[in-house]
XYZ file of C-alpha atoms in Angstrom:
762
model
C -61.121 -113.429 55.498
C -59.074 -116.561 56.167
C -55.298 -116.809 56.092
C -54.443 -117.473 52.419
C -51.411 -119.581 53.340
C -53.805 -122.130 54.818
C -54.791 -123.303 51.370
C -51.694 -122.967 49.220
C -50.126 -119.909 47.636
C -51.828 -116.540 47.896
C -52.157 -115.810 44.161
C -55.473 -115.112 42.515
C -57.352 -118.444 42.323
C -58.589 -117.510 38.878
C -55.006 -117.152 37.636
C -54.558 -119.081 34.387
C -51.468 -120.769 32.964
C -50.615 -123.035 30.106
C -52.908 -126.067 30.197
C -54.440 -124.786 33.453
C -51.861 -126.639 35.515
C -50.455 -124.072 37.892
C -52.976 -124.363 40.732
C -51.197 -127.550 41.781
C -47.648 -126.220 41.934
C -47.324 -125.729 45.690
C -43.797 -126.616 46.792
C -43.626 -129.853 48.754
C -40.843 -131.653 50.599
C -39.551 -134.856 49.009
C -40.690 -136.925 51.972
C -41.335 -136.799 55.699
C -43.056 -134.076 57.705
C -41.983 -132.040 60.710
C -44.466 -131.448 63.533
C -45.319 -127.811 64.269
C -44.160 -126.032 67.410
C -46.549 -126.897 70.279
C -47.305 -123.259 71.136
C -47.997 -122.534 67.511
C -50.264 -125.563 67.338
C -52.331 -124.341 70.279
C -52.606 -120.834 68.845
C -53.699 -122.092 65.451
C -56.177 -124.505 67.002
C -57.733 -121.679 69.002
C -58.032 -119.445 65.960
C -59.397 -122.296 63.908
C -62.016 -123.244 66.489
C -63.343 -119.709 66.567
C -63.810 -119.406 62.861
C -64.541 -122.880 61.552
C -68.192 -122.933 62.576
C -68.934 -119.746 60.720
C -66.854 -120.764 57.716
C -67.750 -124.368 56.998
C -71.019 -124.991 55.207
C -73.079 -128.128 54.768
C -71.984 -128.852 51.229
C -73.212 -131.835 49.239
C -72.771 -135.611 49.568
C -71.642 -135.784 45.960
C -69.351 -135.985 44.174
C -67.173 -137.925 46.570
C -63.712 -136.516 47.165
C -62.538 -132.892 47.217
C -64.130 -130.910 44.383
C -63.201 -127.355 43.374
C -66.197 -125.548 41.864
C -64.536 -122.203 41.164
C -65.744 -120.641 44.424
C -64.751 -123.172 47.060
C -64.164 -126.856 47.710
C -66.723 -129.496 48.603
C -65.430 -132.388 50.716
C -67.360 -135.685 50.790
C -66.259 -138.971 52.337
C -68.184 -142.242 52.520
C -68.161 -144.164 55.804
C -71.074 -146.281 56.951
C -69.753 -146.964 60.448
C -67.892 -143.791 61.471
C -69.162 -141.601 64.303
C -67.295 -138.428 63.301
C -65.053 -137.281 60.453
C -62.467 -134.534 60.800
C -60.987 -132.772 57.795
C -57.345 -131.918 58.510
C -55.898 -128.897 56.706
C -52.168 -128.355 56.333
C -49.865 -125.462 55.543
C -48.874 -124.889 51.947
C -45.619 -126.802 52.376
C -47.487 -129.661 54.037
C -45.401 -129.600 57.214
C -47.922 -128.240 59.694
C -51.410 -129.418 60.463
C -53.136 -126.057 60.736
C -56.711 -126.990 61.436
C -59.213 -129.787 62.002
C -62.750 -129.199 60.829
C -65.541 -131.590 61.679
C -67.593 -132.309 58.590
C -71.039 -131.080 59.619
C -73.420 -133.235 57.602
C -74.063 -136.953 57.179
C -76.259 -137.951 54.240
C -76.721 -141.463 52.881
C -73.600 -142.653 54.734
C -71.558 -139.774 53.301
C -69.910 -137.157 55.547
C -69.662 -133.801 53.832
C -68.902 -130.094 54.172
C -68.029 -127.111 52.000
C -65.235 -124.573 52.522
C -65.820 -121.394 50.488
C -62.292 -120.131 51.147
C -60.524 -123.333 50.117
C -59.009 -123.573 46.649
C -56.791 -125.730 44.422
C -53.526 -126.400 46.185
C -55.210 -127.036 49.534
C -53.372 -129.810 51.380
C -55.583 -132.108 53.407
C -56.254 -135.506 54.948
C -58.843 -137.103 57.234
C -59.129 -138.431 60.748
C -62.090 -140.717 61.210
C -63.673 -141.599 64.567
C -65.566 -144.771 65.316
C -65.299 -148.051 67.212
C -61.964 -149.832 67.419
C -63.306 -153.375 67.529
C -61.107 -155.574 65.302
C -63.033 -158.698 66.267
C -66.129 -157.025 64.792
C -64.259 -155.788 61.720
C -63.933 -152.149 62.855
C -60.489 -150.497 63.047
C -61.160 -146.770 63.463
C -58.308 -144.798 65.002
C -58.423 -140.964 64.751
C -54.753 -140.807 65.661
C -54.014 -141.941 62.134
C -54.075 -139.463 59.263
C -55.906 -141.012 56.311
C -55.735 -140.573 52.543
C -58.987 -139.628 50.836
C -59.919 -142.622 48.615
C -60.931 -140.080 45.945
C -57.799 -137.924 46.226
C -56.710 -136.701 42.781
C -53.131 -136.003 43.855
C -50.822 -137.111 46.654
C -47.838 -135.099 47.845
C -44.942 -136.266 49.975
C -43.824 -139.837 50.502
C -44.926 -142.579 52.838
C -42.224 -142.885 55.515
C -42.407 -146.252 57.216
C -42.781 -145.950 60.995
C -44.545 -147.940 63.711
C -46.900 -144.990 64.194
C -48.592 -145.869 60.890
C -50.238 -148.908 62.457
C -53.594 -148.722 64.216
C -52.340 -151.155 66.844
C -49.110 -151.050 68.848
C -46.451 -153.173 67.239
C -44.936 -155.522 69.815
C -47.926 -155.342 72.158
C -48.975 -158.657 73.650
C -52.501 -158.181 72.285
C -51.210 -157.726 68.746
C -53.700 -156.055 66.418
C -56.274 -155.947 69.224
C -54.218 -153.240 70.941
C -54.776 -149.533 70.205
C -51.982 -147.165 69.217
C -52.264 -143.481 70.155
C -49.294 -142.106 68.232
C -49.971 -139.544 65.499
C -49.139 -140.939 62.067
C -49.307 -137.585 60.274
C -45.533 -136.898 60.236
C -45.038 -140.046 58.175
C -47.995 -139.882 55.786
C -48.382 -138.356 52.326
C -51.116 -135.740 52.064
C -53.883 -135.146 49.569
C -54.007 -132.047 47.387
C -57.070 -130.361 45.891
C -56.572 -129.946 42.148
C -58.009 -127.784 39.418
C -58.777 -130.226 36.585
C -58.720 -127.536 33.879
C -56.611 -128.520 30.874
C -56.446 -127.330 27.273
C -56.516 -130.432 25.105
C -56.157 -128.342 21.965
C -55.967 -130.469 18.824
C -55.685 -133.719 20.765
C -57.998 -136.285 19.231
C -59.709 -139.368 20.504
C -58.213 -142.655 19.374
C -60.485 -145.542 18.466
C -58.376 -148.358 17.085
C -60.422 -151.441 16.156
C -59.567 -154.564 18.098
C -58.673 -156.282 14.813
C -55.870 -153.771 14.247
C -54.580 -153.657 17.810
C -50.977 -154.469 18.719
C -50.275 -153.848 22.416
C -46.889 -152.779 23.778
C -46.492 -153.324 27.535
C -44.035 -151.026 29.281
C -43.169 -149.166 32.492
C -43.255 -145.366 32.796
C -40.051 -145.167 34.805
C -38.073 -148.068 33.411
C -38.688 -147.201 29.769
C -36.908 -143.836 29.832
C -34.418 -144.015 32.707
C -31.573 -145.029 30.379
C -32.707 -143.332 27.186
C -29.976 -140.960 25.947
C -32.397 -138.669 24.072
C -34.687 -138.079 27.056
C -33.525 -135.098 29.152
C -32.194 -136.328 32.468
C -34.708 -134.320 34.494
C -37.578 -135.975 32.590
C -36.376 -139.565 32.740
C -38.726 -141.909 34.562
C -41.710 -139.566 34.263
C -44.845 -139.009 32.217
C -43.083 -136.092 30.529
C -40.255 -138.422 29.560
C -42.672 -140.722 27.742
C -44.004 -137.769 25.777
C -40.737 -136.522 24.266
C -40.463 -136.833 20.458
C -37.651 -139.402 20.675
C -40.042 -141.808 22.413
C -43.253 -141.074 20.517
C -41.478 -141.218 17.149
C -39.865 -144.538 18.061
C -43.205 -146.064 19.041
C -44.810 -144.815 15.835
C -42.033 -146.285 13.714
C -42.212 -149.591 15.560
C -45.788 -149.901 14.361
C -47.624 -150.782 17.571
C -51.109 -149.343 18.079
C -51.471 -149.211 21.856
C -49.068 -148.590 24.703
C -50.024 -150.319 27.963
C -48.498 -148.716 31.056
C -47.823 -150.766 34.150
C -49.507 -149.322 37.290
C -49.391 -145.532 37.463
C -51.861 -145.075 40.339
C -50.136 -143.743 43.461
C -48.661 -146.743 45.249
C -46.678 -147.538 48.384
C -43.140 -148.794 48.677
C -43.194 -152.010 50.741
C -41.574 -151.771 54.152
C -39.696 -155.067 53.851
C -38.245 -153.976 50.510
C -36.998 -150.689 51.927
C -35.297 -152.595 54.711
C -33.487 -154.608 52.024
C -32.486 -151.445 50.178
C -34.956 -152.229 47.369
C -38.160 -150.622 46.101
C -41.566 -151.583 44.774
C -40.795 -151.059 41.110
C -43.841 -152.551 39.403
C -46.377 -150.639 41.525
C -48.983 -153.336 42.248
C -49.607 -151.871 45.720
C -52.134 -149.067 45.291
C -52.617 -146.228 47.779
C -54.999 -144.019 45.790
C -57.061 -145.047 42.772
C -57.518 -141.527 41.364
C -54.023 -140.091 41.826
C -51.001 -140.515 39.532
C -47.886 -141.816 41.258
C -46.007 -138.716 42.535
C -42.567 -139.921 41.450
C -43.744 -140.140 37.845
C -44.492 -136.393 37.695
C -41.543 -134.173 36.788
C -43.715 -131.065 37.120
C -45.596 -132.047 40.290
C -48.852 -131.492 38.424
C -51.562 -133.964 37.494
C -51.865 -132.334 34.089
C -48.475 -133.769 33.177
C -50.246 -137.091 32.687
C -52.796 -135.455 30.389
C -50.055 -133.886 28.303
C -48.396 -137.296 27.900
C -51.695 -138.780 26.701
C -52.162 -135.896 24.263
C -48.687 -136.429 22.816
C -49.185 -140.178 22.397
C -52.588 -139.614 20.828
C -51.019 -137.125 18.414
C -48.961 -139.937 16.845
C -51.970 -142.263 16.688
C -51.294 -144.368 19.784
C -53.849 -145.542 22.310
C -52.996 -145.375 26.015
C -54.012 -148.340 28.162
C -53.502 -148.554 31.927
C -52.689 -151.627 33.986
C -54.911 -151.094 37.048
C -55.014 -152.786 40.454
C -58.486 -152.747 42.002
C -58.277 -156.147 43.683
C -56.410 -155.050 46.836
C -54.725 -152.061 48.477
C -51.376 -151.343 50.137
C -52.790 -151.835 53.653
C -52.170 -155.598 53.775
C -53.822 -157.933 56.279
C -54.800 -157.348 59.907
C -51.144 -156.705 60.779
C -50.769 -154.017 58.105
C -50.730 -150.211 58.423
C -53.733 -147.886 58.598
C -53.357 -145.555 55.620
C -56.802 -145.014 54.122
C -59.655 -147.505 53.613
C -58.933 -149.481 56.796
C -59.318 -146.385 58.953
C -62.290 -145.010 57.023
C -64.517 -148.092 57.057
C -62.648 -151.392 57.243
C -65.782 -153.535 57.456
C -67.110 -152.098 54.193
C -64.040 -151.772 51.992
C -62.574 -155.239 52.545
C -63.788 -158.808 52.323
C -63.555 -160.172 55.863
C -63.899 -163.719 57.108
C -67.652 -164.185 57.736
C -67.208 -165.965 61.057
C -64.107 -164.050 62.148
C -64.214 -160.498 60.730
C -60.953 -159.708 62.502
C -59.261 -161.509 59.584
C -59.203 -160.768 55.865
C -60.099 -162.980 52.928
C -56.898 -163.176 50.911
C -57.886 -164.238 47.390
C -55.218 -161.889 46.020
C -52.230 -163.293 47.893
C -51.401 -159.785 49.113
C -53.160 -159.808 52.477
C -56.514 -158.208 51.671
C -59.222 -158.211 49.003
C -61.431 -155.259 48.086
C -65.114 -155.929 48.615
C -66.635 -155.083 45.254
C -69.884 -156.736 46.357
C -70.605 -153.544 48.323
C -72.237 -150.825 46.252
C -70.018 -148.018 47.579
C -66.793 -149.934 46.904
C -68.086 -150.808 43.458
C -68.901 -147.124 42.970
C -65.370 -146.112 43.963
C -63.817 -148.450 41.405
C -66.139 -147.498 38.553
C -65.814 -143.800 39.435
C -62.056 -144.216 39.232
C -62.276 -145.886 35.825
C -64.579 -143.189 34.498
C -62.230 -140.498 35.827
C -59.273 -141.939 33.939
C -61.319 -142.560 30.805
C -63.133 -139.231 30.708
C -60.946 -136.696 32.489
C -57.575 -138.230 31.583
C -58.713 -139.615 28.178
C -57.282 -143.094 28.684
C -58.430 -145.561 26.024
C -58.603 -148.807 27.982
C -57.567 -150.852 30.983
C -55.854 -154.109 31.811
C -57.161 -155.402 35.162
C -54.697 -157.117 37.471
C -56.112 -160.331 39.009
C -59.432 -159.564 37.345
C -61.137 -162.698 38.655
C -61.324 -160.838 41.978
C -63.427 -158.148 40.318
C -65.973 -160.742 39.213
C -65.956 -162.556 42.542
C -69.098 -162.486 44.658
C -69.420 -164.138 48.100
C -70.344 -167.425 46.363
C -67.368 -167.258 43.966
C -66.573 -165.955 40.476
C -69.685 -164.865 38.592
C -69.488 -163.523 35.037
C -72.711 -161.693 35.870
C -71.180 -160.129 38.972
C -71.795 -156.510 39.827
C -68.516 -155.082 38.564
C -68.557 -156.893 35.232
C -72.177 -155.893 34.679
C -71.430 -152.295 35.653
C -68.659 -152.012 33.077
C -70.704 -153.481 30.238
C -73.732 -151.243 30.782
C -71.756 -148.048 31.351
C -71.915 -145.873 28.189
C -68.297 -144.741 28.635
C -66.525 -147.799 30.016
C -68.220 -150.161 27.581
C -66.468 -148.276 24.755
C -63.031 -148.669 26.339
C -60.769 -151.632 25.779
C -61.251 -153.915 28.800
C -58.619 -156.610 29.321
C -58.717 -159.133 32.160
C -55.873 -160.972 33.785
C -58.271 -163.890 34.287
C -56.887 -165.522 37.402
C -56.336 -165.050 41.131
C -55.244 -167.395 43.913
C -58.724 -167.928 45.389
C -60.983 -170.961 44.872
C -61.922 -171.325 41.211
C -59.643 -168.431 40.421
C -58.475 -169.579 36.967
C -61.044 -168.228 34.505
C -59.336 -167.954 31.112
C -62.192 -167.806 28.601
C -64.752 -167.290 31.350
C -65.278 -163.548 31.128
C -68.399 -162.140 29.469
C -68.685 -160.614 25.982
C -66.980 -157.263 25.646
C -63.869 -158.366 27.528
C -60.511 -159.482 26.215
C -58.290 -161.729 28.338
C -54.622 -162.498 28.795
C -54.113 -165.984 27.373
C -51.376 -167.802 29.290
C -52.227 -170.979 27.361
C -50.846 -169.238 24.273
C -47.661 -168.248 26.131
C -46.920 -171.714 27.467
C -47.794 -173.539 24.227
C -45.620 -171.364 22.007
C -42.691 -171.666 24.376
C -42.971 -175.453 24.511
C -43.522 -175.767 20.771
C -40.416 -173.850 19.723
C -38.361 -175.466 22.478
C -39.102 -178.761 20.750
C -41.300 -180.406 23.368
C -43.177 -183.375 21.934
C -46.940 -183.590 21.518
C -47.551 -179.854 21.100
C -48.743 -179.675 17.490
C -52.517 -179.789 18.031
C -52.330 -177.308 20.902
C -50.111 -175.060 18.779
C -52.669 -175.020 15.968
C -55.462 -174.108 18.384
C -53.513 -171.211 19.864
C -52.292 -169.986 16.452
C -55.875 -169.630 15.249
C -57.246 -167.617 18.174
C -57.975 -170.225 20.881
C -61.506 -170.962 19.727
C -61.821 -173.618 22.418
C -61.674 -170.818 25.006
C -63.280 -167.830 23.306
C -65.567 -168.908 20.429
C -68.869 -168.547 22.241
C -71.530 -165.888 22.801
C -70.343 -163.905 19.808
C -66.850 -163.324 21.165
C -64.182 -162.745 18.545
C -60.579 -163.968 18.141
C -59.276 -160.647 19.437
C -60.662 -161.576 22.871
C -57.482 -163.633 23.208
C -54.611 -161.340 24.180
C -51.641 -163.401 23.047
C -48.212 -162.990 24.584
C -44.984 -164.917 24.822
C -43.466 -162.677 27.492
C -44.799 -160.037 29.882
C -43.456 -157.974 32.775
C -43.890 -161.003 35.048
C -41.313 -163.555 33.892
C -38.344 -163.763 31.560
C -37.770 -161.266 28.790
C -37.645 -162.786 25.302
C -33.854 -162.805 25.282
C -33.666 -164.393 28.716
C -36.212 -167.012 27.647
C -33.695 -168.378 25.146
C -30.634 -167.741 27.348
C -31.471 -169.309 30.711
C -32.837 -172.652 31.833
C -33.319 -171.353 35.365
C -34.264 -168.061 37.008
C -31.522 -165.925 38.561
C -33.264 -163.677 41.071
C -30.509 -163.391 43.677
C -30.603 -159.574 43.518
C -34.139 -159.669 44.962
C -32.824 -160.667 48.380
C -34.941 -163.818 48.738
C -32.246 -166.433 48.049
C -33.667 -166.995 44.556
C -36.842 -168.473 46.060
C -39.159 -165.922 44.442
C -40.467 -166.011 40.884
C -41.692 -168.900 38.746
C -39.639 -172.050 38.301
C -41.674 -173.501 35.411
C -40.677 -171.152 32.590
C -40.492 -173.504 29.562
C -37.215 -171.797 28.729
C -34.093 -173.187 27.043
C -30.554 -171.863 27.160
C -29.516 -173.682 23.960
C -26.445 -175.209 25.525
C -24.964 -172.562 27.820
C -26.542 -170.952 30.882
C -26.358 -167.200 30.430
C -24.501 -165.047 27.953
C -21.900 -166.606 25.664
C -19.537 -165.684 22.833
C -20.199 -168.944 21.007
C -21.367 -167.770 17.552
C -23.510 -170.843 16.856
C -25.411 -170.558 20.138
C -25.890 -166.807 19.699
C -27.204 -167.328 16.170
C -29.607 -170.045 17.310
C -30.905 -167.895 20.155
C -31.569 -165.016 17.761
C -33.349 -167.406 15.388
C -35.566 -168.642 18.208
C -36.396 -165.069 19.209
C -37.436 -164.365 15.638
C -39.532 -167.546 15.582
C -41.359 -166.583 18.761
C -41.953 -162.993 17.632
C -43.206 -164.179 14.249
C -45.580 -166.691 15.802
C -46.909 -164.022 18.159
C -47.558 -161.481 15.426
C -48.890 -163.947 12.847
C -51.390 -165.588 15.233
C -55.086 -164.754 15.294
C -55.995 -162.667 18.330
C -54.501 -159.542 19.876
C -50.701 -159.647 20.175
C -48.961 -158.072 23.164
C -45.256 -157.285 22.928
C -43.110 -156.666 26.000
C -41.111 -153.447 25.689
C -37.516 -154.147 24.765
C -38.151 -157.613 23.374
C -38.015 -156.089 19.904
C -34.272 -155.524 20.390
C -33.419 -158.405 22.747
C -33.426 -156.646 26.111
C -32.164 -158.712 29.064
C -32.768 -158.730 32.819
C -29.772 -161.028 33.389
C -32.055 -163.979 34.068
C -34.223 -162.240 36.688
C -37.801 -163.380 36.062
C -39.368 -161.409 38.912
C -37.998 -157.867 38.686
C -40.829 -156.396 40.776
C -38.331 -154.832 43.191
C -35.620 -153.890 40.699
C -35.863 -150.144 40.233
C -32.389 -150.442 38.787
C -30.556 -151.288 35.593
C -31.960 -154.808 35.931
C -35.506 -153.528 35.477
C -34.795 -150.532 33.217
C -34.712 -150.769 29.437
C -31.175 -150.473 28.030
C -31.200 -148.385 24.834
C -27.565 -149.065 23.943
C -28.408 -151.484 21.148
C -25.949 -153.998 19.800
C -25.836 -154.872 16.107
C -27.907 -157.964 16.944
C -30.449 -155.809 18.768
C -30.742 -153.356 15.889
C -31.273 -156.219 13.430
C -33.973 -157.766 15.622
C -35.676 -154.370 15.900
C -35.783 -154.046 12.116
C -37.180 -157.582 11.873
C -39.898 -156.812 14.446
C -40.918 -153.659 12.580
C -41.232 -155.776 9.464
C -43.384 -158.357 11.249
C -45.797 -155.709 12.505
C -46.000 -154.178 9.031
C -46.763 -157.601 7.510
C -49.475 -158.241 10.086
C -51.127 -154.946 9.249
C -50.817 -155.519 5.505
C -52.447 -158.947 5.431
C -56.034 -159.116 6.779
C -55.933 -162.917 7.033
C -53.427 -162.537 9.908
C -55.931 -160.639 12.032
C -59.393 -161.815 11.059
C -62.496 -160.862 13.024
C -63.919 -164.388 12.597
C -62.577 -167.620 14.017
C -60.914 -169.983 11.566
C -62.736 -173.325 11.506
C -61.145 -175.340 8.699
C -64.616 -176.344 7.498
C -65.307 -176.476 3.771
C -67.836 -173.889 2.588
C -69.639 -175.496 -0.364
C -71.426 -172.301 -1.359
C -68.185 -170.320 -1.643
C -66.016 -173.334 -2.577
C -63.365 -172.380 -0.017
C -61.863 -173.517 3.283
C -60.623 -170.672 5.538
C -57.645 -172.658 6.880
C -56.050 -175.910 5.753
C -53.516 -177.882 7.775
C -50.989 -179.724 5.642
C -48.235 -182.223 6.246
C -44.799 -181.516 4.722
C -45.914 -183.829 1.888
C -48.732 -181.405 1.108
C -51.504 -183.713 2.300
C -54.258 -182.893 4.767
C -53.426 -183.657 8.381
C -54.938 -186.863 9.785
C -55.682 -187.683 13.416
C -52.534 -189.805 13.440
C -50.503 -186.824 12.195
C -51.910 -184.579 14.908
C -51.272 -187.094 17.660
C -47.778 -188.169 16.598
C -45.582 -187.080 19.530
C -42.640 -186.240 17.269
C -44.670 -183.970 14.971
C -43.062 -180.556 14.760
C -43.510 -179.529 11.121
C -46.720 -178.280 9.547
C -48.044 -176.142 6.717
C -50.841 -173.643 7.376
C -52.789 -172.353 4.363
C -54.813 -169.195 5.092
C -57.194 -168.624 2.179
C -57.951 -164.951 1.542
C -61.127 -165.891 -0.344
C -62.776 -167.085 2.880
C -65.854 -165.232 4.118
C -64.478 -162.231 6.086
C -67.700 -161.120 7.855
C -71.185 -162.381 8.573
C -72.213 -161.593 4.999
C -71.964 -164.683 2.799
C -69.535 -163.565 0.165
C -66.002 -164.375 -0.813
C -63.152 -162.341 0.584
C -60.609 -160.557 -1.564
C -57.605 -160.686 0.747
C -54.259 -162.267 -0.061
C -53.820 -165.992 0.505
C -50.865 -166.902 2.702
C -48.939 -170.066 3.477
C -46.968 -170.652 6.683
C -44.335 -173.382 6.672
C -43.272 -174.209 10.217
C -40.421 -176.492 11.236
C -39.389 -176.925 14.884
C -37.091 -179.878 14.173
C -33.331 -179.221 14.354
C -32.880 -180.637 10.862
C -34.159 -179.414 7.512
C -37.663 -180.476 6.397
C -38.813 -180.417 2.769
C -42.351 -179.136 2.093
C -44.433 -179.626 -1.034
C -46.123 -176.344 -1.878
C -49.880 -176.408 -2.651
C -50.862 -176.440 -6.334
C -51.935 -173.144 -7.902
C -53.852 -171.950 -10.946
C -52.116 -171.086 -14.177
C -50.111 -167.874 -13.931
C -49.944 -167.959 -10.136
C -47.084 -168.766 -7.826
C -45.830 -168.546 -4.284
C -43.786 -165.484 -3.343
C -41.410 -165.680 -0.392
C -42.384 -162.972 2.047
C -40.349 -163.798 5.139
C -37.952 -166.458 6.389
C -36.921 -166.339 10.034
C -33.634 -168.063 9.168
C -32.853 -165.340 6.607
C -34.077 -162.167 8.353
C -32.231 -159.715 6.117
C -33.309 -161.249 2.820
C -35.114 -158.666 0.705
C -35.049 -160.173 -2.775
C -38.099 -161.620 -4.464
C -38.204 -165.399 -4.775
C -41.022 -167.092 -6.652
C -42.007 -170.752 -6.465
C -44.472 -172.738 -8.504
C -47.255 -174.925 -7.169
C -46.242 -178.493 -6.287
C -42.625 -177.312 -6.061
C -40.487 -178.584 -3.193
C -39.220 -176.064 -0.660
C -36.669 -176.986 2.019
C -37.287 -175.240 5.345
C -34.156 -175.199 7.479
C -34.294 -176.451 11.047
C -36.103 -174.379 13.640
C -37.527 -171.756 11.308
C -40.747 -170.350 9.858
C -41.489 -169.242 6.298
C -44.266 -166.957 5.045
C -45.353 -167.263 1.398
C -47.970 -165.237 -0.478
C -50.011 -166.524 -3.406
C -49.560 -164.005 -6.242
C -50.156 -163.767 -9.986
C -46.861 -163.614 -11.807
C -44.609 -160.976 -10.230
C -47.370 -158.698 -8.999
C -46.338 -158.943 -5.356
C -46.171 -155.550 -3.717
C -46.253 -156.291 0.010
C -44.317 -154.313 2.629
C -40.572 -154.649 2.842
C -39.918 -155.321 -0.845
């Protein structure tokens, strides 16, 4: 019988607890590892050598990773070029490497073995032997402890040290040198988990794309300053699941919460040296493991409980995932996992000089999804999060990389095809960030059916339009109606366009109307990082001001931008905190600000509370009126059979727009008539939805609009005016009546019969 402390605590492995979480609760140090006493090491090694041959079994080459089957643990690791793989087992506290076991079998390029006396809580890592030939693309170094690419949980923190590198830093041969120092004292370990979890009454959420409103936020930053989240839970999955948070999200009206990267990631060495941290998390270490710092309970099931709580209030959970690169950087980076397991397979290397990495991501390396095993790892990861963790969809960082084959981006590439044919993944929401920094990397509108895409054309157009830039009217109309020029092909729908005005990368909404220039000095890069072309406008003063006129104008512009976002065809995405005018003090690249700069401030001013109420009203209006989120593109063409035009573009005089009107550089006022009688589906029949009229004026001065004529007994009911956000009294107007729209504002009118209006908010 083996020493029970070798594999975690000595309790009965069949012991059950609430949600089946307790098998993972082995105590771990917060970071760093102490080497064992040398005499103790020798004694343990001798004992281990005597028993390992009789204990280890052949196991199976699948599933990859460490899998608990109720009787033991199967270990399987892919490496096409390794010569030997050693499984390293650690004490329950993770400090001591107790044993190295050579995996006995090699099947289909998978090294595998089975330990019948291992159990959940086992702490492990790998050492992989093979050629160290950087000029041939091979960087094996068994002195480096490696993370299992399929690890379901990491424990401990990465402690930056020169021993983490496969070569000797400072050596005259650079990365061609070979470093013999043991990296284990500085590496996180992997932990075997028991996936058992009682989902109880948790239900699956399937929100139609037409009804989707996405809310992008950060697990840590969203709750760190929230007064109703217990301090011990702030910044964690548990913190996101407390009633104060879930009730707020439900009342806001959004349908889907999109979490910035939650896969275990590394803190960048250069940031630590500056006293900063990788806050955003786009630096993945393990694609199957939740980030350790986001777990208050040190159990993977904490993530599942958060999902269950969000599902219970009707919210989808989407994950922002980073499968385009890893935290190992270029040839001068550390050896943490994939590089030491099979560098030549996992990464795209320069064909003529495989010592160097193809850097289409701008981060030093690019995952090689053209290889079937790398593709398998990524799709296995997605299926794990979708099936085991019950995530509802994914937003893919630098997604062009995922569709990139050796010849360039290919919408029929292996990864994109794999997702569309997979019976599970094809039912998830799949959202691409459709660009990278490689050749031909900008692919907005170029992804295949079944994908939605971030639409930066929408972002830039709406910013320019409301800022008052000339010549934006035609582009504005295209973006408002779902960007048909980009997405109306192959049966794609308007919701394929994920519209946003702000996102994590860039200014917040409040900063967009408060600063002309970025202010990223706190990032330690002399304000040289972040985008310079923001299409922002400070409205007369750079930064915060007490001037009441400027403050009022800024709030009006925020309402205009939010209204345009939520009243446009497509899928709106709202940045967390924009609904109450959150600021980052002008920092438009808060990737390293795990601080009050990056955290959401919940101490709302009166202005913030009013904007929140206005945003709730906008979302409610969007949901109430089907013509604001149609499943068919608006064309403006007259349908003779139904005697209706789905959208009409009108001048302030009430006349149809001409080419001259569209091209006039000073044009900044337009009427948009959305006819609810238009055909709503592929069946040729009239719709029965409400007809709406948008009156839009970006000029600083008032513009008078002539309202469209109506039938007898009908009139136009004022639904919303961005210049009068707190107005809640009914106002009716007759057809052909004149209506003055104040400068820089937007009006929503509904066609009603008499005083029958009963929309939300009245």
